[in-house]
CSV table of C-alpha atoms and ligand atoms in Angstrom, one decimal:
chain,number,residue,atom,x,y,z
Y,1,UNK,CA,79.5,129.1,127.5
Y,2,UNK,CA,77.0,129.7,125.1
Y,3,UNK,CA,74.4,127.6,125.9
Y,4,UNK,CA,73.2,127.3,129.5
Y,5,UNK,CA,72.6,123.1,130.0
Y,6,UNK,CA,72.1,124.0,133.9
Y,7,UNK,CA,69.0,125.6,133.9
Y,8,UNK,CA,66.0,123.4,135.1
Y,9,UNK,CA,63.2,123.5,132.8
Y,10,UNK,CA,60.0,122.5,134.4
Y,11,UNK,CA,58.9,119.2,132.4
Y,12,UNK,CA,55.7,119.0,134.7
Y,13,UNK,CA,52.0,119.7,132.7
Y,14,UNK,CA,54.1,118.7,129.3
Y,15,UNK,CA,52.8,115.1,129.3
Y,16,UNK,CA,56.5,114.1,129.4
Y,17,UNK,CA,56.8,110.3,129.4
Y,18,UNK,CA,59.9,110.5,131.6
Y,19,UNK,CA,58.3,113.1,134.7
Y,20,UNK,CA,54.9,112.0,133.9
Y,21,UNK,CA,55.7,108.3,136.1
Y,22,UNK,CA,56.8,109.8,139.1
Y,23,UNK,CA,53.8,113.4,139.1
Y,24,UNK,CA,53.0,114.6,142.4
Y,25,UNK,CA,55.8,112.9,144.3
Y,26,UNK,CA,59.6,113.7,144.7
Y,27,UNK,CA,61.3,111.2,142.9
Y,28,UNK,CA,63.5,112.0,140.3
Y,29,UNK,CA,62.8,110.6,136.8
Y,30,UNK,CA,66.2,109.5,135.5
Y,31,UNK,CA,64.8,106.7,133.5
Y,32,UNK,CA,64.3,106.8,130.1
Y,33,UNK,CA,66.9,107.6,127.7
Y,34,UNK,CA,65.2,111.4,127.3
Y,35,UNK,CA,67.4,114.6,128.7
Y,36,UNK,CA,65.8,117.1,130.4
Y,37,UNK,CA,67.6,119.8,128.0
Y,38,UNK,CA,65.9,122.3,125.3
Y,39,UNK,CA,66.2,121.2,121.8
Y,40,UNK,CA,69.2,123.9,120.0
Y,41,UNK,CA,67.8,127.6,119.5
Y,42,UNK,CA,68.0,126.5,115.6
Y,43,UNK,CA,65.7,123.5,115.6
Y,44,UNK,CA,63.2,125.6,117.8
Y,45,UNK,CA,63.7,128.6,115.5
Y,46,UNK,CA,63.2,126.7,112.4
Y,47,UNK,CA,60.1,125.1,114.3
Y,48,UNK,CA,58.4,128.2,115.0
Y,49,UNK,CA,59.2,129.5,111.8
Y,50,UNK,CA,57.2,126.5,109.9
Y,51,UNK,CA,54.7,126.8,112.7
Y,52,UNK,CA,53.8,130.2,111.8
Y,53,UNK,CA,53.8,129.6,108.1
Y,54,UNK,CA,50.2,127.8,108.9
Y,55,UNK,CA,49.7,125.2,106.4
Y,56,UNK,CA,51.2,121.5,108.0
Y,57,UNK,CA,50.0,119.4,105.0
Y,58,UNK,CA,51.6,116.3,103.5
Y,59,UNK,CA,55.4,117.3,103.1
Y,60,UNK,CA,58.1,115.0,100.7
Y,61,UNK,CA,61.4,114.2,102.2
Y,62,UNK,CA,63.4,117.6,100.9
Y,63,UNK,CA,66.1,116.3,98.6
Y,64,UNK,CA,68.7,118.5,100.6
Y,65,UNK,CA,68.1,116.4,103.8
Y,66,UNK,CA,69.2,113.5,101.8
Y,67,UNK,CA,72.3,115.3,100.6
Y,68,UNK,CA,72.8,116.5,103.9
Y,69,UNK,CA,73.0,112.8,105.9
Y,70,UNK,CA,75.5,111.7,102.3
Y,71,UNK,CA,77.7,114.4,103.1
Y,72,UNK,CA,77.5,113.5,107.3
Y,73,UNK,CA,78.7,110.3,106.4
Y,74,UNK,CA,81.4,110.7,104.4
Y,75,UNK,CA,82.5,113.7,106.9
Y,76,UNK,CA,82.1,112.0,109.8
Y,77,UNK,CA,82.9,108.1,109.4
Y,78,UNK,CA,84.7,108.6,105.4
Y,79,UNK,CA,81.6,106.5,104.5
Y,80,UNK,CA,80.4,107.1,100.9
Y,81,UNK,CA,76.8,106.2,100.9
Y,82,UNK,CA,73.8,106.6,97.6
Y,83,UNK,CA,71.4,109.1,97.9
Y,84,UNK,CA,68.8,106.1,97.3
Y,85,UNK,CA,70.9,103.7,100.2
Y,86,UNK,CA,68.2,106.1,102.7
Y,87,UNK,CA,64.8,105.1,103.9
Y,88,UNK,CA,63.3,107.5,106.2
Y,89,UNK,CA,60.8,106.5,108.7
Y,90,UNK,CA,59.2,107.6,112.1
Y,91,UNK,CA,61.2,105.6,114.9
Y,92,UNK,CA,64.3,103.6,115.2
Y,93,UNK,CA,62.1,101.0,117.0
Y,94,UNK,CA,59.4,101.0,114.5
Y,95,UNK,CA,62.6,100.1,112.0
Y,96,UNK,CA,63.4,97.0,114.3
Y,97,UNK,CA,60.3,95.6,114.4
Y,98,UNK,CA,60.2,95.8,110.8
Y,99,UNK,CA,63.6,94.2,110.0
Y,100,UNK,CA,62.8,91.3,112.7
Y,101,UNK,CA,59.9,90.7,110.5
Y,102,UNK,CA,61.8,90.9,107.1
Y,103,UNK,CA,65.3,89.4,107.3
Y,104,UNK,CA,64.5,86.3,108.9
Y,105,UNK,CA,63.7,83.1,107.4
Y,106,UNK,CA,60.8,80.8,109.4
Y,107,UNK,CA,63.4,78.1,110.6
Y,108,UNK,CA,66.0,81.1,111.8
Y,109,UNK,CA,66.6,82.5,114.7
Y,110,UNK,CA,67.3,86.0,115.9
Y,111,UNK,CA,70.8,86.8,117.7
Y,112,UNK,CA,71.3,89.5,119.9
Y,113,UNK,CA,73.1,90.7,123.3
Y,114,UNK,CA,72.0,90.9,126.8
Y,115,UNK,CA,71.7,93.8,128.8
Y,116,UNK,CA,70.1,95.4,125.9
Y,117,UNK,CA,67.6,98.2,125.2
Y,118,UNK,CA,64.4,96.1,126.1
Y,119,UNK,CA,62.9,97.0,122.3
Y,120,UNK,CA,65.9,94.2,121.0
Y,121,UNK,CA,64.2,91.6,123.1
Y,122,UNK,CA,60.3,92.7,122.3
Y,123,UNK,CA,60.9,93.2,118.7
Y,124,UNK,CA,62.0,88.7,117.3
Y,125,UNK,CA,58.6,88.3,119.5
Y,126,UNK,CA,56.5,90.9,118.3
Y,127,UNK,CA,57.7,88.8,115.2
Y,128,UNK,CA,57.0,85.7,116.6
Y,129,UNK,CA,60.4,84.5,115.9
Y,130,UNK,CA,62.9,82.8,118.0
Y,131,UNK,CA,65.0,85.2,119.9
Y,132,UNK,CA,68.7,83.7,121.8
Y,133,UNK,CA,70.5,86.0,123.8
Y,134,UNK,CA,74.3,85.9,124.3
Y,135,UNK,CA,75.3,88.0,127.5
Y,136,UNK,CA,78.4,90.6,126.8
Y,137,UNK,CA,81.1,89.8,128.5
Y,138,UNK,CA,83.5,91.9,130.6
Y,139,UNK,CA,87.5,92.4,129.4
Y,140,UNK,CA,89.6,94.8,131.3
Y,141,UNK,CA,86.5,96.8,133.0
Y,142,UNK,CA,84.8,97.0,129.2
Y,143,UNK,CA,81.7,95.1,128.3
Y,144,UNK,CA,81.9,93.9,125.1
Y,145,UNK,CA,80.8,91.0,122.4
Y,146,UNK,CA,81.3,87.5,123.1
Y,147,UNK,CA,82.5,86.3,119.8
Y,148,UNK,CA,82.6,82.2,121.0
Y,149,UNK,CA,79.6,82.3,121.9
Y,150,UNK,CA,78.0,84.6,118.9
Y,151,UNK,CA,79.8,82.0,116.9
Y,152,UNK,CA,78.2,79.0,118.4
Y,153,UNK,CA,74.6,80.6,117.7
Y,154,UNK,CA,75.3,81.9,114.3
Y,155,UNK,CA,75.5,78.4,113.2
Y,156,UNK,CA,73.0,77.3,115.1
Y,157,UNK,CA,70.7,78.7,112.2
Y,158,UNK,CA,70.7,82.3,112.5
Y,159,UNK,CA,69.4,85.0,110.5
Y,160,UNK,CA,70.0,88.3,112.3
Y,161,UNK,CA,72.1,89.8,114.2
Y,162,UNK,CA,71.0,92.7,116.2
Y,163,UNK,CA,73.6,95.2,117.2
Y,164,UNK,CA,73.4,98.3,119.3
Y,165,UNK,CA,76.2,100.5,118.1
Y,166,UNK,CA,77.4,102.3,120.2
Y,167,UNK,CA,75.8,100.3,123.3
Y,168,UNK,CA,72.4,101.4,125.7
Y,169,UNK,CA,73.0,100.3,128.1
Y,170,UNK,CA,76.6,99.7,128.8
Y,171,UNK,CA,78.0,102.7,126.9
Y,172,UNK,CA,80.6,100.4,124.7
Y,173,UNK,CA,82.1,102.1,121.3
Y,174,UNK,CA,83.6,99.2,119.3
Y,175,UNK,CA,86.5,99.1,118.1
Y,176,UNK,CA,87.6,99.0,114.2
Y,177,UNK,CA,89.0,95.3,115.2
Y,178,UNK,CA,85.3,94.2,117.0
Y,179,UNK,CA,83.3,95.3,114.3
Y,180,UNK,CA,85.4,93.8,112.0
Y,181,UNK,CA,85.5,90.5,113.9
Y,182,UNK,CA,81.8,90.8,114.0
Y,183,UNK,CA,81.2,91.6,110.3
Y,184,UNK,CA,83.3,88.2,109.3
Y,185,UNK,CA,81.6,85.7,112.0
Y,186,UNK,CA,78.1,87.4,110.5
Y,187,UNK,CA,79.3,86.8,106.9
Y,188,UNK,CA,80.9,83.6,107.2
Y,189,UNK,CA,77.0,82.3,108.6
Y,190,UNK,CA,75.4,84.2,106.2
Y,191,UNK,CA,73.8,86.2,109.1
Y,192,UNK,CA,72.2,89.7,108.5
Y,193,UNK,CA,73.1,92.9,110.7
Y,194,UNK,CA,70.8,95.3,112.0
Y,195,UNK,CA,72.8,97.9,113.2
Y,196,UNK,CA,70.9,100.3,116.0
Y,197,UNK,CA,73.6,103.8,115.6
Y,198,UNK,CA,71.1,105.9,117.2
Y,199,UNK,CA,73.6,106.5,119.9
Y,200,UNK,CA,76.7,107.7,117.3
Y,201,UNK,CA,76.7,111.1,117.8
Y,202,UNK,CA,77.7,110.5,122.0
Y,203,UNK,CA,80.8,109.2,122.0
Y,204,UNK,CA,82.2,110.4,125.1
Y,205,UNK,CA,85.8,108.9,125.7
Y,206,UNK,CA,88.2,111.4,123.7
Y,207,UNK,CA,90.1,108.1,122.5
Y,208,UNK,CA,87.3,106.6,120.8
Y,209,UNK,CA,85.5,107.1,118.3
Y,210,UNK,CA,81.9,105.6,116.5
Y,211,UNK,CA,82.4,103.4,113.4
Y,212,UNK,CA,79.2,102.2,111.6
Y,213,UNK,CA,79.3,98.7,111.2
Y,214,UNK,CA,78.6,98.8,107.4
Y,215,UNK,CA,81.3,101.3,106.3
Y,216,UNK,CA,84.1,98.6,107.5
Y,217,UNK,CA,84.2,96.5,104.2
Y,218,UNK,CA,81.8,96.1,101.2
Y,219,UNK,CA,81.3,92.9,103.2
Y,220,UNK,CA,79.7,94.5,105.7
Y,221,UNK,CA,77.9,97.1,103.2
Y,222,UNK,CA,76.2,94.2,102.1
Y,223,UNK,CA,74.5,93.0,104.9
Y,224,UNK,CA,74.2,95.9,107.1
Y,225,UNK,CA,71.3,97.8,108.2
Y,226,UNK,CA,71.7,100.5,109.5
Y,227,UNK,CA,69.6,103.0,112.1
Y,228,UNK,CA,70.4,106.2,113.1
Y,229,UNK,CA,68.6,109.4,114.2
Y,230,UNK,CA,68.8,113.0,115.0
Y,231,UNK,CA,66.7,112.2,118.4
Y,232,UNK,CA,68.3,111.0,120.8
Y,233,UNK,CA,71.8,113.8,120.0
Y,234,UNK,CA,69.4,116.7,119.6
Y,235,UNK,CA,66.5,116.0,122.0
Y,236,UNK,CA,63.8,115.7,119.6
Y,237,UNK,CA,62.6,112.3,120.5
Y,238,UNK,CA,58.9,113.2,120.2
Y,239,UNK,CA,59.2,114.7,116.4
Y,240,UNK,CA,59.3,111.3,115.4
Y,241,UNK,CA,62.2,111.1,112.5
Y,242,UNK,CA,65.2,108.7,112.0
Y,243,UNK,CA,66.7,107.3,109.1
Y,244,UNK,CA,67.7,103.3,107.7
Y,245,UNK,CA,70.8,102.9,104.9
Y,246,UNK,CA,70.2,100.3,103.4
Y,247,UNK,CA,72.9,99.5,100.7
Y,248,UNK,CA,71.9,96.3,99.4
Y,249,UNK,CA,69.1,96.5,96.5
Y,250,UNK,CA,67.1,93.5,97.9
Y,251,UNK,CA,67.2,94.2,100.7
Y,252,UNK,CA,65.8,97.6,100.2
Y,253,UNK,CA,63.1,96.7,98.5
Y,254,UNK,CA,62.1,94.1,101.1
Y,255,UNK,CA,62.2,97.2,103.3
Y,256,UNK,CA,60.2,99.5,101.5
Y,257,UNK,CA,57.5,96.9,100.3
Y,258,UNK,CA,57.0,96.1,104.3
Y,259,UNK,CA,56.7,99.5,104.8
Y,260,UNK,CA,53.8,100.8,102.2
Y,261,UNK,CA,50.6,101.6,103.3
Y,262,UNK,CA,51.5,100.5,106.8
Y,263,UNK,CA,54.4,103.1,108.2
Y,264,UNK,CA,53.6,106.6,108.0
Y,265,UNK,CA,55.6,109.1,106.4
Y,266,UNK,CA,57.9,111.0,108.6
Y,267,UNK,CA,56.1,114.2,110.2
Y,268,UNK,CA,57.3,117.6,108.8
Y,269,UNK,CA,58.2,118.7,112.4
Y,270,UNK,CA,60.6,115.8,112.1
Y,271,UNK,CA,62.1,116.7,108.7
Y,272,UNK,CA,62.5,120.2,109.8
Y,273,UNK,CA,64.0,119.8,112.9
Y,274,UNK,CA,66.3,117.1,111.3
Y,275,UNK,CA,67.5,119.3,108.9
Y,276,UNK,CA,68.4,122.3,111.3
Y,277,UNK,CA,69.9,119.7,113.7
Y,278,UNK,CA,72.7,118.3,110.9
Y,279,UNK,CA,73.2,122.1,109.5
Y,280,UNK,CA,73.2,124.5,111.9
Y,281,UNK,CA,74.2,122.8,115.8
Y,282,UNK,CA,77.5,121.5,115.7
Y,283,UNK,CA,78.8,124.1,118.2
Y,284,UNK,CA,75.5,123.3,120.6
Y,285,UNK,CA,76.4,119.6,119.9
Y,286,UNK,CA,80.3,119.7,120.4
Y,287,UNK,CA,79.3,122.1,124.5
Y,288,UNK,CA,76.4,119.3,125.1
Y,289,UNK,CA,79.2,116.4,125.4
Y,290,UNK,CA,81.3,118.4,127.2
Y,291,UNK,CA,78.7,119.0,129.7
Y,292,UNK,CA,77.7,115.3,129.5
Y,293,UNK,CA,81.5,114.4,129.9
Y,294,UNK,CA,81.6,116.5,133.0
Y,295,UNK,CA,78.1,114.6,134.2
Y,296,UNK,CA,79.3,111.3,133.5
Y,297,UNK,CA,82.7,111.8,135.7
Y,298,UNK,CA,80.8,112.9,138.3
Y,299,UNK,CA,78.2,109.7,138.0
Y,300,UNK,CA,81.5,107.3,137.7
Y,301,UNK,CA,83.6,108.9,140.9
Y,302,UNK,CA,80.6,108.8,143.2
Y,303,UNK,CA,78.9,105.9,142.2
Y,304,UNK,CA,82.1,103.6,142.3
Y,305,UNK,CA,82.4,105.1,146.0
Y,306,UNK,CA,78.5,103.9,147.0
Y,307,UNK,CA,78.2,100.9,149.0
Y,308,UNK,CA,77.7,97.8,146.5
Y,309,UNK,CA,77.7,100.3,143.6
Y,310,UNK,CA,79.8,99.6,140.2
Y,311,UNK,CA,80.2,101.6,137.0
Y,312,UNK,CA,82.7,100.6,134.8
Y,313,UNK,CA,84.3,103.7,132.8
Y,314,UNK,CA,80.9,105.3,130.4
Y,315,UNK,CA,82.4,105.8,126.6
Y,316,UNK,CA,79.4,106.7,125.2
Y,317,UNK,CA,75.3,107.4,125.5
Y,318,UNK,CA,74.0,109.8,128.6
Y,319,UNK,CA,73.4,106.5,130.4
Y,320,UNK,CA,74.9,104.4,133.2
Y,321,UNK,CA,74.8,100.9,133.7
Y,322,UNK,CA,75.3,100.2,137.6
Y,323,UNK,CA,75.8,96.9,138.6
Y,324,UNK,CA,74.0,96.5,142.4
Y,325,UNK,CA,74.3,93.5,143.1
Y,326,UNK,CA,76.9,94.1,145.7
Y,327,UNK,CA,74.2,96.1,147.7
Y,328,UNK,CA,71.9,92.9,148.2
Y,329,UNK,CA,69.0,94.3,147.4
Y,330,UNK,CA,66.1,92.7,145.7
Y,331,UNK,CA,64.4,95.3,144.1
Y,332,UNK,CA,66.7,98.3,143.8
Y,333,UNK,CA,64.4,100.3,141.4
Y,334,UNK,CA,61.8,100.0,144.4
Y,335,UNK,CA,64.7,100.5,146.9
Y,336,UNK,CA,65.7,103.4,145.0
Y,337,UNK,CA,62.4,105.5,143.9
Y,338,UNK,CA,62.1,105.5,148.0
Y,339,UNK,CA,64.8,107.4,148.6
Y,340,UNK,CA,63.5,110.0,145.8
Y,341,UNK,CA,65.1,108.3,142.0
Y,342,UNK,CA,63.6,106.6,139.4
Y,343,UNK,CA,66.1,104.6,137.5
Y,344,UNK,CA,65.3,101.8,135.1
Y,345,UNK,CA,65.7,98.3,136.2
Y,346,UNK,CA,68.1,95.8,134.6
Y,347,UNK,CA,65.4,93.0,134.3
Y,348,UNK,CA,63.9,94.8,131.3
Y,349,UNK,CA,67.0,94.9,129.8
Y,350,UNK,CA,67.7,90.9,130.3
Y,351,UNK,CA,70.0,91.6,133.4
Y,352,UNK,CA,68.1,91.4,137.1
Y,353,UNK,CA,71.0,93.4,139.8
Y,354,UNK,CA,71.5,96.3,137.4
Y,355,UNK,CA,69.8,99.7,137.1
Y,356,UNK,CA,70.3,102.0,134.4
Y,357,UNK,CA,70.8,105.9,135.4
Y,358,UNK,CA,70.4,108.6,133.1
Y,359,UNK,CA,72.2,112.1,133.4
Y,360,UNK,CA,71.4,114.0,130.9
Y,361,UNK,CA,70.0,116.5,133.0
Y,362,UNK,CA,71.6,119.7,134.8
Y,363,UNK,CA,74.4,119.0,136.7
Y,364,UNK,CA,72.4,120.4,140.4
Y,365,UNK,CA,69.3,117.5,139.5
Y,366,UNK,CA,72.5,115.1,138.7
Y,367,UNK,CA,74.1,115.6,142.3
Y,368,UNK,CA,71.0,115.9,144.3
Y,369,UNK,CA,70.3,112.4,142.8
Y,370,UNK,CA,72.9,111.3,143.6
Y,371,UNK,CA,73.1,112.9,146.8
Y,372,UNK,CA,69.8,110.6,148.0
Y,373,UNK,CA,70.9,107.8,146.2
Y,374,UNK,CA,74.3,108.1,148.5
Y,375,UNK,CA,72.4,108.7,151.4
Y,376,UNK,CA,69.9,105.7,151.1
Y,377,UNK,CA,72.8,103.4,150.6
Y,378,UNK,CA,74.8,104.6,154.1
M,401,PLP,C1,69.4,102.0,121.2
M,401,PLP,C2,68.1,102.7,121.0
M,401,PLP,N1,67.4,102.5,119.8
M,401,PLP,C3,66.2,103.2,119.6
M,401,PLP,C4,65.7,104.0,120.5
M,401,PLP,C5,64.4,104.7,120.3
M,401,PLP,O1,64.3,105.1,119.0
M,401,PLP,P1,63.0,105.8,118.4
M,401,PLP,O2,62.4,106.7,119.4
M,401,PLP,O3,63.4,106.4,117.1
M,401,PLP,O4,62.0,104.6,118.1
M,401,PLP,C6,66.4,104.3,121.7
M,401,PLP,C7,65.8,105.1,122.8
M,401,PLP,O5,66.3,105.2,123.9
M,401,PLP,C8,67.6,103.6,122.0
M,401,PLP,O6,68.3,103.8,123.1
């Protein structure tokens, strides 16, 4: 092993988000969708390196970035996308807000899925538009779309369709057939996708794999959106840098006049560390899912064996998505953080009897959490 994912790093005094909740008690965080991993030696190296340099003015988007996300594209998913298709910006979730604002008329509605990463649910009221939820529904122990009733509410006037691709927090990879199904009820009701990917890059079942929702059909080119990020694969969720393709000319240009003068360019930390991250860590990349592999078997064996505990298989993300409900408690999170782990509840996420576990952490935090978690629930 190259890279050693079991050592603890101590997160406490960094201001981190996650550990900062739960300072000066001893509660695990394994909340939010952060891992308590160092970024690869080459996105630190090529950090430092800029660091030292001295000078951190206002840097352009370096045109070999660009090249570098075409050529990940068409390696990865065969998906042949313009140099000028990319719009970078500073968060995925800055991105949403934006297209909720954008791409839907003042009679439509937004269309999206419940349990969903709470930001889908904030983002069509942050816009004060109308927001309708369709809950996934489960097919042979898979969570997955609910194409009746997506039907039913695309002609009830809508005008977006927000996807998370593959799915925080219930780990789905669709499949060629779903999106494709997806992409035809969407164009049939002239409804626009906005397709979150940020999650691509973790597909953990070995027979799946990610396919962005636009590269299925010129169709789906068309009215696609698409967000991704080196973040969330590579750690780097505080640098700040993620990417939109947007194919369609219009709709570009809607983008980019929303986003002048308002959205801030990318930070050059970002752009740095993005362009280290999609040249130089495949091989850190390729041992970190096979160490979150390993995690998430461990998560799925012991967590189907807790009392009123169940996981359905995890094909993708760091993240679980436990259904409680069998345990009869009203507040798990509360229930939960007593017995020394903080997970995220399922009410933020549209779904109350849920809580959302993240192990992308070393595999000793992983089984002392569960460990408590075990012993709270007899
Ligand atoms: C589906 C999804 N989209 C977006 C984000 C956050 O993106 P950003 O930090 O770029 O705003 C997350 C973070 O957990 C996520 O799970």
């Amino acid at each position: 092993m190259k890279y050693n994912f079991d050592d603890i790093i101590d997160r406490s005094a960094t201001d981190s988000l996650k550990w900062e909740k739960y300072k000066n008690t001893d509660i695990l965080p394994m909340w939010v969708a952060d891992m308590d991993f160092k970024a690869p030696p080459a996105i630190l190296e090529t950090l430092h390196k800029r660091i030292e340099h001295g000078i951190l003015g206002y840097t352009d988007i370096p045109e070999r970035l660009n090249h570098i996300i075409q050529d990940k594209m068409k390696t990865l998913y065969d998906w042949k996308i313009d140099r000028d298709w990319l719009i970078w910006v500073p968060g995925v979730v800055c991105a949403l807000n934006l297209v909720c604002r954008i791409f839907c008329g003042p009679e439509e509605t937004i269309v999206t899925t419940t349990p969903i990463y709470p930001p889908f649910l904030a983002a069509p009221e942050n816009s004060e538009k109308p927001l309708v939820t369709v809950p996934m529904i489960e097919a042979n122990h898979r969570l997955t779309l609910d194409f009746e009733t997506l039907e039913k509410e695309f002609k009830n006037n809508a005008g977006l369709f927000m996807l998370c691709s593959p799915y925080n927090p219930c780990g789905t990879v669709f499949t060629l057939d779903e999106i494709n199904r997806l992409v035809t009820l969407c164009s049939d009701n002239d409804v626009i996708i906005c397709s979150d990917e940020i999650h691509s890059d973790f597909v953990l079942d070995e027979n799946k794999r990610h396919i962005p929702t636009a590269s299925v059909s010129q169709t789906a080119e068309k009215r696609t959106i698409t967000l991704m990020a080196p973040s969330k694969t590579y750690n780097i969720p505080g640098l700040g840098c993620s990417f939109a393709i947007i194919p369609d000319q219009q709709h570009r240009a809607l983008f980019n006049r929303s986003l002048t003068g308002l959205i801030p360019h990318v930070n050059l930390l970002g752009l740095f560390a993005a362009k280290a991250a999609y040249t130089d860590c495949d091989d850190w990349l390729c041992q970190l899912i096979d160490y979150l592999k390993s995690n998430r078997d461990m998560v799925y064996n012991r967590v189907n064996k807790m009392k009123g505990c169940r996981v359905f298989p995890i094909e993708s993300t760091y993240l679980a998505w436990i259904d409680v409900r069998g345990t009869g408690l009203t507040d798990p999170v509360a229930f939960f953080e007593q017995a020394g782990v903080g997970l995220s509840d399922g009410s933020y996420f549209g779904q109350k009897g849920f809580v959302r576990l993240n192990f992308g952490c070393p595999k000793s935090v992983l089984e002392k959490g569960l460990n408590r978690m075990e012993k709270a629930l007899g």
